[in-house]
XYZ file of C-alpha atoms in Angstrom:
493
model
C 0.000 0.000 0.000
C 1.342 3.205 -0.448
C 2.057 6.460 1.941
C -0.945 8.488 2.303
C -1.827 12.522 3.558
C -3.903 11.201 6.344
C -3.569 14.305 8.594
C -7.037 14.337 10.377
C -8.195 18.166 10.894
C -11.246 -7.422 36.075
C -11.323 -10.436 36.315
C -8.455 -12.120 35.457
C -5.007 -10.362 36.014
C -2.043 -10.899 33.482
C 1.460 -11.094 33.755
C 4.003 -11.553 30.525
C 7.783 -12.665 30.220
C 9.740 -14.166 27.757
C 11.414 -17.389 28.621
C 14.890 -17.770 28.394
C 16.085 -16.658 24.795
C 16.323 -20.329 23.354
C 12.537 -20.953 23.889
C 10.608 -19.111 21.191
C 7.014 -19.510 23.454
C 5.859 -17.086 25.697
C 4.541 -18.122 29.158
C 1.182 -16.579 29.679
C -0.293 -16.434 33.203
C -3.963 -15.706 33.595
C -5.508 -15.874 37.035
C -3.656 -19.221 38.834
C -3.449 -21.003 35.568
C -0.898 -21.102 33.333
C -0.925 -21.388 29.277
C 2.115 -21.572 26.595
C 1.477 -20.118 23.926
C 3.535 -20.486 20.642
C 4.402 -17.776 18.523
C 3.698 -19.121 15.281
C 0.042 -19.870 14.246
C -2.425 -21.589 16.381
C -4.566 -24.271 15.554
C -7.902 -23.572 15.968
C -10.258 -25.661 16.540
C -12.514 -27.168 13.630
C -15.855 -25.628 12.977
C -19.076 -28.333 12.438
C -22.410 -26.642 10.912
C -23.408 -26.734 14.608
C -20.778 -24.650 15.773
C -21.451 -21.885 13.142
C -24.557 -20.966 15.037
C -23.067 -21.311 18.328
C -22.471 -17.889 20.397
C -19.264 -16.004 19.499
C -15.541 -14.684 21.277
C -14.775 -11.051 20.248
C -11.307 -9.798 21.682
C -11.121 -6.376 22.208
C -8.707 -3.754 21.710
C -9.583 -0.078 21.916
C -6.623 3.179 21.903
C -5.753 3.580 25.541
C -7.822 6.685 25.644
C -11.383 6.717 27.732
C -13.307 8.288 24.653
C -12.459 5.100 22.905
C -12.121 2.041 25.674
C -15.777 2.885 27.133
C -17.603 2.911 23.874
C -15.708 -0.003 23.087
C -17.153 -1.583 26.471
C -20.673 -0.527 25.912
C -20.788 -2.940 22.378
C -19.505 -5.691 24.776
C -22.305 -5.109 27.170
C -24.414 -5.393 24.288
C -23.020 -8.585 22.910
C -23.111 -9.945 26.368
C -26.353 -9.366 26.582
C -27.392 -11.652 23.739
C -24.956 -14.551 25.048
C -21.364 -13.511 23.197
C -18.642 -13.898 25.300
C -15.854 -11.003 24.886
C -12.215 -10.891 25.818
C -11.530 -7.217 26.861
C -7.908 -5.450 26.509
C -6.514 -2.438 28.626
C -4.337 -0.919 30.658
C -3.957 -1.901 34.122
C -5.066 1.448 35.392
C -8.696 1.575 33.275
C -9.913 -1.346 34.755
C -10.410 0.384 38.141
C -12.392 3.202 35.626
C -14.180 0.757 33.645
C -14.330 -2.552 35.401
C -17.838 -1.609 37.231
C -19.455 -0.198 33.943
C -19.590 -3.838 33.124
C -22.698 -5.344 33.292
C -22.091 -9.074 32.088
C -19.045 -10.531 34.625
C -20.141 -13.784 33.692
C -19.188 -13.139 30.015
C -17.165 -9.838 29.802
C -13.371 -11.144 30.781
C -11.043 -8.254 31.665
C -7.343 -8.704 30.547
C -5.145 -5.507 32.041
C -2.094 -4.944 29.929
C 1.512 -3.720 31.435
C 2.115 -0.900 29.691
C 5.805 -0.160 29.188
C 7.032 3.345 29.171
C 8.015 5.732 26.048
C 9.678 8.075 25.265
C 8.228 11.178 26.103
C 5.372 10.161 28.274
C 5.641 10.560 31.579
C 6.319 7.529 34.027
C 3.163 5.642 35.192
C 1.348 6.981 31.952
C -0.753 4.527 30.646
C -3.950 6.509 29.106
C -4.800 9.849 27.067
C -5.851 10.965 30.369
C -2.289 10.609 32.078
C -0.746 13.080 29.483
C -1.222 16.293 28.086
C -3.271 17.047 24.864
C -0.475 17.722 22.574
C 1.163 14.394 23.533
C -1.596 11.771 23.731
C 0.475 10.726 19.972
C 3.574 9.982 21.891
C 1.374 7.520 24.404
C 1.465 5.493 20.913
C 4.537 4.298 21.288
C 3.845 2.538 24.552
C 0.526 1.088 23.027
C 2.691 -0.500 20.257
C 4.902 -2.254 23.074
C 1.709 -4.125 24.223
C 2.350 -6.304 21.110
C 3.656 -9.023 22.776
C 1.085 -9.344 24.942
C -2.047 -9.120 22.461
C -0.354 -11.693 20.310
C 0.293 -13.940 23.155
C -3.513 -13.466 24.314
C -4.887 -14.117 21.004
C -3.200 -17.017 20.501
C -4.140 -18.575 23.606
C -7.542 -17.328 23.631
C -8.439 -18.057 20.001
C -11.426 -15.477 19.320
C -13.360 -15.623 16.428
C -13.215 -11.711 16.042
C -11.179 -9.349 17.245
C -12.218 -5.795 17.209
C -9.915 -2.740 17.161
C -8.905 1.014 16.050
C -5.555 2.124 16.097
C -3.350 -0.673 16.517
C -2.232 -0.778 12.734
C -0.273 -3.718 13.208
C -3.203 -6.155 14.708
C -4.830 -7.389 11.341
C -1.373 -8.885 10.486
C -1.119 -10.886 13.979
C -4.760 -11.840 13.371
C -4.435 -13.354 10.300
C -1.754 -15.455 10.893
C -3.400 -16.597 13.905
C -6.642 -16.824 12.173
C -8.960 -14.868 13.570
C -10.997 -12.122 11.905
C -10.322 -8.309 12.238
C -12.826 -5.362 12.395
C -11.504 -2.043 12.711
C -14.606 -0.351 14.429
C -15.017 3.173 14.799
C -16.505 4.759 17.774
C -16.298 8.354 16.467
C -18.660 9.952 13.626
C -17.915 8.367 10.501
C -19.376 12.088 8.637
C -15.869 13.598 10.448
C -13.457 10.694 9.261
C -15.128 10.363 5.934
C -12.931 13.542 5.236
C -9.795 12.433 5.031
C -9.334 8.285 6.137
C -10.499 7.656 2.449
C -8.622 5.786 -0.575
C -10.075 8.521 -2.992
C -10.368 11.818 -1.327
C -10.584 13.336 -4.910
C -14.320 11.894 -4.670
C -16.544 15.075 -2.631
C -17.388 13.777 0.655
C -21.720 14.662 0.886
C -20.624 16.208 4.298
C -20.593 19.944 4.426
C -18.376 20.498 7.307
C -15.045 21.726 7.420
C -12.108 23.619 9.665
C -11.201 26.930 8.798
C -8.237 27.835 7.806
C -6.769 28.994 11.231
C -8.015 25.846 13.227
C -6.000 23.450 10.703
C -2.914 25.436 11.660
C -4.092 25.596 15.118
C -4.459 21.896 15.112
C -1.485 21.293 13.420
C 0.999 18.472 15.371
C -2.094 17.497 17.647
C -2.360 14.200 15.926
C 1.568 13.498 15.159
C 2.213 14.220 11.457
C 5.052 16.511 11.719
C 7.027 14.416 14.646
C 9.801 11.941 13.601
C 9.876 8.491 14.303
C 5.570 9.184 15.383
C 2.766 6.697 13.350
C 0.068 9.543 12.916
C -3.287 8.895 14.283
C -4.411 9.310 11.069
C -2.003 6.935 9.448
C -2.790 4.589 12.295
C -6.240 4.509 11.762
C -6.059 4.983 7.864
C -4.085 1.168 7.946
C -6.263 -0.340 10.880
C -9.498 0.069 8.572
C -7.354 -0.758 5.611
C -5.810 -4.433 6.510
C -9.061 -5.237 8.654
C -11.536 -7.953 6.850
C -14.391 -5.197 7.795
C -15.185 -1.813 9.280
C -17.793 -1.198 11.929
C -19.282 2.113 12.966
C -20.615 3.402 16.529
C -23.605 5.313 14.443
C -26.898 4.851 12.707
C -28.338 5.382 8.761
C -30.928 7.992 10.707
C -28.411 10.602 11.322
C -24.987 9.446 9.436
C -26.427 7.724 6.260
C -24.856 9.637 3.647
C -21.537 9.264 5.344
C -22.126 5.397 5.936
C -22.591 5.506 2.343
C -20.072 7.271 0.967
C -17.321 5.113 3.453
C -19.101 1.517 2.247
C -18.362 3.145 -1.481
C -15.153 4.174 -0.512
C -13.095 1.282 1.163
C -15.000 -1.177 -0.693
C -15.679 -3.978 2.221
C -18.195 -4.602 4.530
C -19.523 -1.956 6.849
C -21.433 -3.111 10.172
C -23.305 -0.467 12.074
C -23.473 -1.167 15.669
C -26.042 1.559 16.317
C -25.703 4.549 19.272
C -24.589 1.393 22.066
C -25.563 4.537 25.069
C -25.281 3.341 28.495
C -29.539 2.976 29.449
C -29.980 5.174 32.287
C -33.046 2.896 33.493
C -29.253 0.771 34.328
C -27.390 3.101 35.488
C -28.145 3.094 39.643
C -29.575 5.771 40.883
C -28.156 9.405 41.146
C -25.641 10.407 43.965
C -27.858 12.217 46.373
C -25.505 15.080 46.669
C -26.392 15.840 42.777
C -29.878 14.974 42.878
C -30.505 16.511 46.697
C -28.749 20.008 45.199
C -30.541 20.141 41.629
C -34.156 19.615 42.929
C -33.752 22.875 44.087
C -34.130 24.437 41.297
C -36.976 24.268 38.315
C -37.616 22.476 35.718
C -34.995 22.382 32.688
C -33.157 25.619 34.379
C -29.646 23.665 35.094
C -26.774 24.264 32.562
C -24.511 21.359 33.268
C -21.309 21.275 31.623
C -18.665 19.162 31.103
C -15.386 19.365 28.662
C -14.076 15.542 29.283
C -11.484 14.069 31.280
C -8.692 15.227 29.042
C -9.392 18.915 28.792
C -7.003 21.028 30.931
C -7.465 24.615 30.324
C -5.351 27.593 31.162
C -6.159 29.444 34.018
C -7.016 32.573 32.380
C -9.766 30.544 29.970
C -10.539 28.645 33.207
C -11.787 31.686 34.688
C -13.366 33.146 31.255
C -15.599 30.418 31.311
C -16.796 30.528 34.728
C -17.642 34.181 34.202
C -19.323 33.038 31.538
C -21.383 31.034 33.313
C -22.001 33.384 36.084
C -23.387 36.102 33.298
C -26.264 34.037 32.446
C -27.550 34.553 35.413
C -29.004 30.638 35.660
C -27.755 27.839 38.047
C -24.475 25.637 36.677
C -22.796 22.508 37.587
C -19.526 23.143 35.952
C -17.303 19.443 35.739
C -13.648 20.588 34.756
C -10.041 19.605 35.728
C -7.770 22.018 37.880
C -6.362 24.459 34.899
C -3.175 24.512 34.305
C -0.615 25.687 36.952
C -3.444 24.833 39.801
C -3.469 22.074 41.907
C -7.395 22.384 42.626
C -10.562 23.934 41.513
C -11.309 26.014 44.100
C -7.742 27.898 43.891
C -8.542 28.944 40.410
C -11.588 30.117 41.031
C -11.964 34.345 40.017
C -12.120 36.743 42.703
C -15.247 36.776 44.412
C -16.566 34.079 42.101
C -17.630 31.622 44.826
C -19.351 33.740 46.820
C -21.052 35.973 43.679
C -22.828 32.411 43.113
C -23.106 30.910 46.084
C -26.371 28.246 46.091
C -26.445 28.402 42.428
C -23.254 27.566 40.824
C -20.707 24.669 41.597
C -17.817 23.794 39.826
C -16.676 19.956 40.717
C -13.437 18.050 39.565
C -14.173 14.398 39.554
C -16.129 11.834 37.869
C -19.903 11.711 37.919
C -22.789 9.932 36.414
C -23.128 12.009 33.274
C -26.130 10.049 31.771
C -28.149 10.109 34.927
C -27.717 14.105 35.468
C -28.537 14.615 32.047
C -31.700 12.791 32.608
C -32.484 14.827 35.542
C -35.298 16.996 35.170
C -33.754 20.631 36.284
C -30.874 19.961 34.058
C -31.720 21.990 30.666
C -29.116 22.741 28.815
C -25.633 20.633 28.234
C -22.110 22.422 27.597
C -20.075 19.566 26.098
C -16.595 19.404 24.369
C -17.892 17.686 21.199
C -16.978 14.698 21.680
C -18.721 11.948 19.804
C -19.850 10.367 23.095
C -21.083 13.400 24.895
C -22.687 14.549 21.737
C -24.717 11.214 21.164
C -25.597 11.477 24.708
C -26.954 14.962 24.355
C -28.891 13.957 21.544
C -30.670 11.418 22.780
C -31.538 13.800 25.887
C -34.078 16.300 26.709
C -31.446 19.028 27.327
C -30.343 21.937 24.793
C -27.297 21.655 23.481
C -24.004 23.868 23.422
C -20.935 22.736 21.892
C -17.945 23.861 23.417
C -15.059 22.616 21.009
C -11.436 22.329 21.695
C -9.337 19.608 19.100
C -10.141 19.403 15.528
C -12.002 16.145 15.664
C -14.298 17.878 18.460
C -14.555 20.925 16.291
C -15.875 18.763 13.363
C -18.614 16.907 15.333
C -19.611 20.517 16.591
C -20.269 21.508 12.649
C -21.922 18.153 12.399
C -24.308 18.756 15.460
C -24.827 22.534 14.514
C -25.020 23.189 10.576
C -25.675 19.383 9.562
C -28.588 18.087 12.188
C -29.042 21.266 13.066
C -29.495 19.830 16.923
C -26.853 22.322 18.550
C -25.201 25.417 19.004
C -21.241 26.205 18.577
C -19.982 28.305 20.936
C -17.936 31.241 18.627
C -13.889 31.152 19.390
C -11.628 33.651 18.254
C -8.385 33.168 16.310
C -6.237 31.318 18.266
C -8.999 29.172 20.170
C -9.605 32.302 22.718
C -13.468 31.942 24.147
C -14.822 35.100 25.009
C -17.223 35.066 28.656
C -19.657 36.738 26.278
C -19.428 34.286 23.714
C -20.043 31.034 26.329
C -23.062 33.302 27.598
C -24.245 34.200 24.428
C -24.408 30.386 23.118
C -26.344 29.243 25.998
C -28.992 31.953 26.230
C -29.510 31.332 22.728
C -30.800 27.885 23.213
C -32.297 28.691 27.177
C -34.264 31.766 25.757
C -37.934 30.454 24.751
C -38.758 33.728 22.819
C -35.129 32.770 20.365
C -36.279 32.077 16.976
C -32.559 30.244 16.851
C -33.368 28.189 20.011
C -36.527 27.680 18.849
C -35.543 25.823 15.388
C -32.812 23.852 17.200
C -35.299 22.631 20.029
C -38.106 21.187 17.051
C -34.583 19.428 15.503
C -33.643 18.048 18.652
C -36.792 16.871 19.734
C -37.443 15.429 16.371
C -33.910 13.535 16.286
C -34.948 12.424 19.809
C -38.292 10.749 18.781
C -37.060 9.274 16.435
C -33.663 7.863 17.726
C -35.665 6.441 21.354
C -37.995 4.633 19.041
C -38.800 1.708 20.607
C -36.758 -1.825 19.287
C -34.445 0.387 16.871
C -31.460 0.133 18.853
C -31.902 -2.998 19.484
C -32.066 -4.011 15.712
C -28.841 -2.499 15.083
C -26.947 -4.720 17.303
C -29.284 -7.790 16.163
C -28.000 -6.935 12.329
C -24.502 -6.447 13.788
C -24.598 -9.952 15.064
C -25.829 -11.354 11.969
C -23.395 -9.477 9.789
C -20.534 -10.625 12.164
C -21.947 -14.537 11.691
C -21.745 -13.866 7.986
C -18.435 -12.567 8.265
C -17.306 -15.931 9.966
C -18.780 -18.126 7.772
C -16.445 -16.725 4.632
C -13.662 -19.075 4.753
């Protein structure tokens, strides 16, 4: 294949080591028991006509980064569900994260990986969420010295599928091993439809784009002018490119012109998994310090906000946005990480700040249960960072939405919400990526105002992508036909 432009914008615990340099195995313990594992090509077992009907084993392996391991673990709740047993990859540190969001124990398997360290990531890093922003590309190094481990896994684990996104160098491991790859994507297939193509020369049907100053802006984010670096867009251009298939976290209702165009493009089956949300009917119930403090106030009045668990801000834009929030004059929960230079919160806060809103604004660093406060009925409006699982969440609430962009891939879905469903509103940034108070106050009275023709038409969109999205059995069709297209996929010899 040649060089592409792809510039874009526990249950069981494991322990590896090689045996002494004349063995060519690698001793694999899982739990108390103990498996060897050859490095050439394992025998699998042979299938019967029986067997082809029989529930499946998906290994998974998402990018060490939380936007991409939970969606990942929300399809294996799904398959779970229906009786699929899945083999789940990641860092030692995410299981702690992501371990209780699993709702199948009996058939969702937990494998934490040792991840080694690289060069310039900091000791101990083993997520997106352990380094800063402008090196999350670097962490790829270290993902890329889990190699050993994955192959040794696979082999003695024999999946039928294994189901991945950046590790470029997977499909080759799987194929000698034989076991089928799927690169699945748990972003919006309209954004990467823009450049992860073969023929880019063919117009995309999406409208959206990045101005001119956020591609320089952006520029380095995603690793294509650092030596010695894989890309993220080369690593995900050659993931969907050696898989056997590509699957997609979306739906035909609101991406089916992208679907489309990326079935037309890469020319090999494309499985839609549909939204695979967390159900808030399964969620537990809401901390009662969130839902004690929001009954206070009325009905759809709360702006909640939340810019991810990677988004450190300066302290000057810190405190810009909290102004911001003050100036609307409504109640907040604010969930953001100390800025930059600040060991807390409440240290950064402006002058006067806390006790200007005192009983109606709190800003909180720390993980909460997103879908259930969303689903709370004082919450009305979300501030999100646009990214693709926030903004599916959003959209399959009852809150407004305001997107609140920072990378290029979050600036993209923003355009996608905004000017292509037509669901949201994109908080204005100056040159630069400066957002004004007045700008974050300007967005969010736009949607909160019931006399705003603008909130107006984006409230009848919402609601109408909403109706149609919670329609009852549609979700649940989408991971029926994934099934099905996966038992196809197995069945070609």
């Amino acid at each position: 294949m040649h060089a592409r432009n792809t510039n874009f914008f526990t249950r069981a615990h494991i322990k590896t080591k090689r045996l002494p340099d004349d063995n060519p195995k690698l001793r694999v313990y899982i739990g108390n028991h103990c498996m060897i594992s050859s490095q050439k090509q394992a025998k699998r077992p042979k299938t019967s006509s029986k067997m082809t009907t029989s529930k499946m084993h998906i290994m998974m392996f998402p990018w060490f980064a939380f936007g991409h391991m939970t969606p990942f673990l929300h399809l294996a709740n799904r398959l779970a569900e229906r009786g699929h047993m899945v083999s789940f990859l990641l860092p030692n540190k995410a299981l702690i994260r992501l371990g209780a969001q699993s709702l199948h124990p009996d058939l969702i398997t937990f494998y934490p990986l040792t991840v080694p360290a690289a060069e310039g990531v900091p000791l101990g890093a083993e997520t997106t969420a352990d380094v800063p922003c402008e090196s999350h590309v670097l962490l790829g190094g270290a993902f890329d010295a889990t190699r050993g481990q994955v192959e040794a896994l696979m082999a003695s684990l024999a999946p039928d599928f294994v189901l991945h996104d950046f590790s470029h160098w997977l499909p080759e491991i799987s194929s000698r091993l034989g076991v089928k790859s799927v690169a699945y994507l748990a972003c919006s297939v309209s954004c990467v439809s823009l450049s992860i193509v073969p023929r880019r020369e063919e117009e995309s049907p999406v409208r959206i784009r990045l101005r001119p100053h956020e591609i320089q802006e952006g520029q380095g984010m995603y690793g294509d002018n650092l030596k010695g670096v894989v890309p993220f867009g080369e690593r995900l251009y050659k993931s969907i490119a050696s898989s056997e298939a590509i699957s997609l976290r979306t739906c035909s209702e609101i991406e089916g012109k992208a679907v489309e165009y990326f079935r037309n493009q890469w020319k090999k089956p494309v499985l839609l998994s549909g939204l695979c949300l967390p159900d808030a009917g399964r969620s537990g119930i809401l901390d009662p310090k969130w839902a004690g403090w929001l009954t206070k106030f009325k009905p759809s009045t709360v702006v909640y906000c939340a810019l991810g668990s990677e988004t450190v801000l300066p302290k000057a834009q810190f405190q810009e946005l909290l102004l911001g929030f003050e100036s609307t004059g409504l109640p907040f929960l604010a969930i953001l990480k100390p800025p930059n230079g600040s060991s807390s919160v409440e240290e950064a806060l402006p002058d006067g700040f806390g006790a200007r809103t005192n009983g109606r604004g709190i800003v909180h660093d720390g993980w909460v249960q997103q879908t259930l406060i969303l689903n709370h009925p004082s919450v009305g409006c979300f501030v999100s960072h646009g990214g693709f699982s926030s903004m599916l969440e959003s959209l399959m609430s009852d809150t407004e939405i305001v997107i609140l962009p920072h990378m290029p891939e979050q600036i993209l879905n923003a355009r996608f919400m905004a000017d292509e469903l037509k669901v949201a509103v994109e908080v204005e940034r100056q040159p630069g990526g400066w957002v004004p108070k007045e700008s974050l106050c300007k967005a969010i009275k736009s949607v909160m105002d019931k006399d705003s023709e603008l909130g107006s038409g984006v409230r009848s969109k919402h609601s109408e992508y909403r109706e149609m999205l919670s329609k009852k059995g549609l979700m649940s069709s989408y991971i029926d036909k994934f099934i099905e297209d996966l038992r196809a996929l197995k069945a070609k010899s």
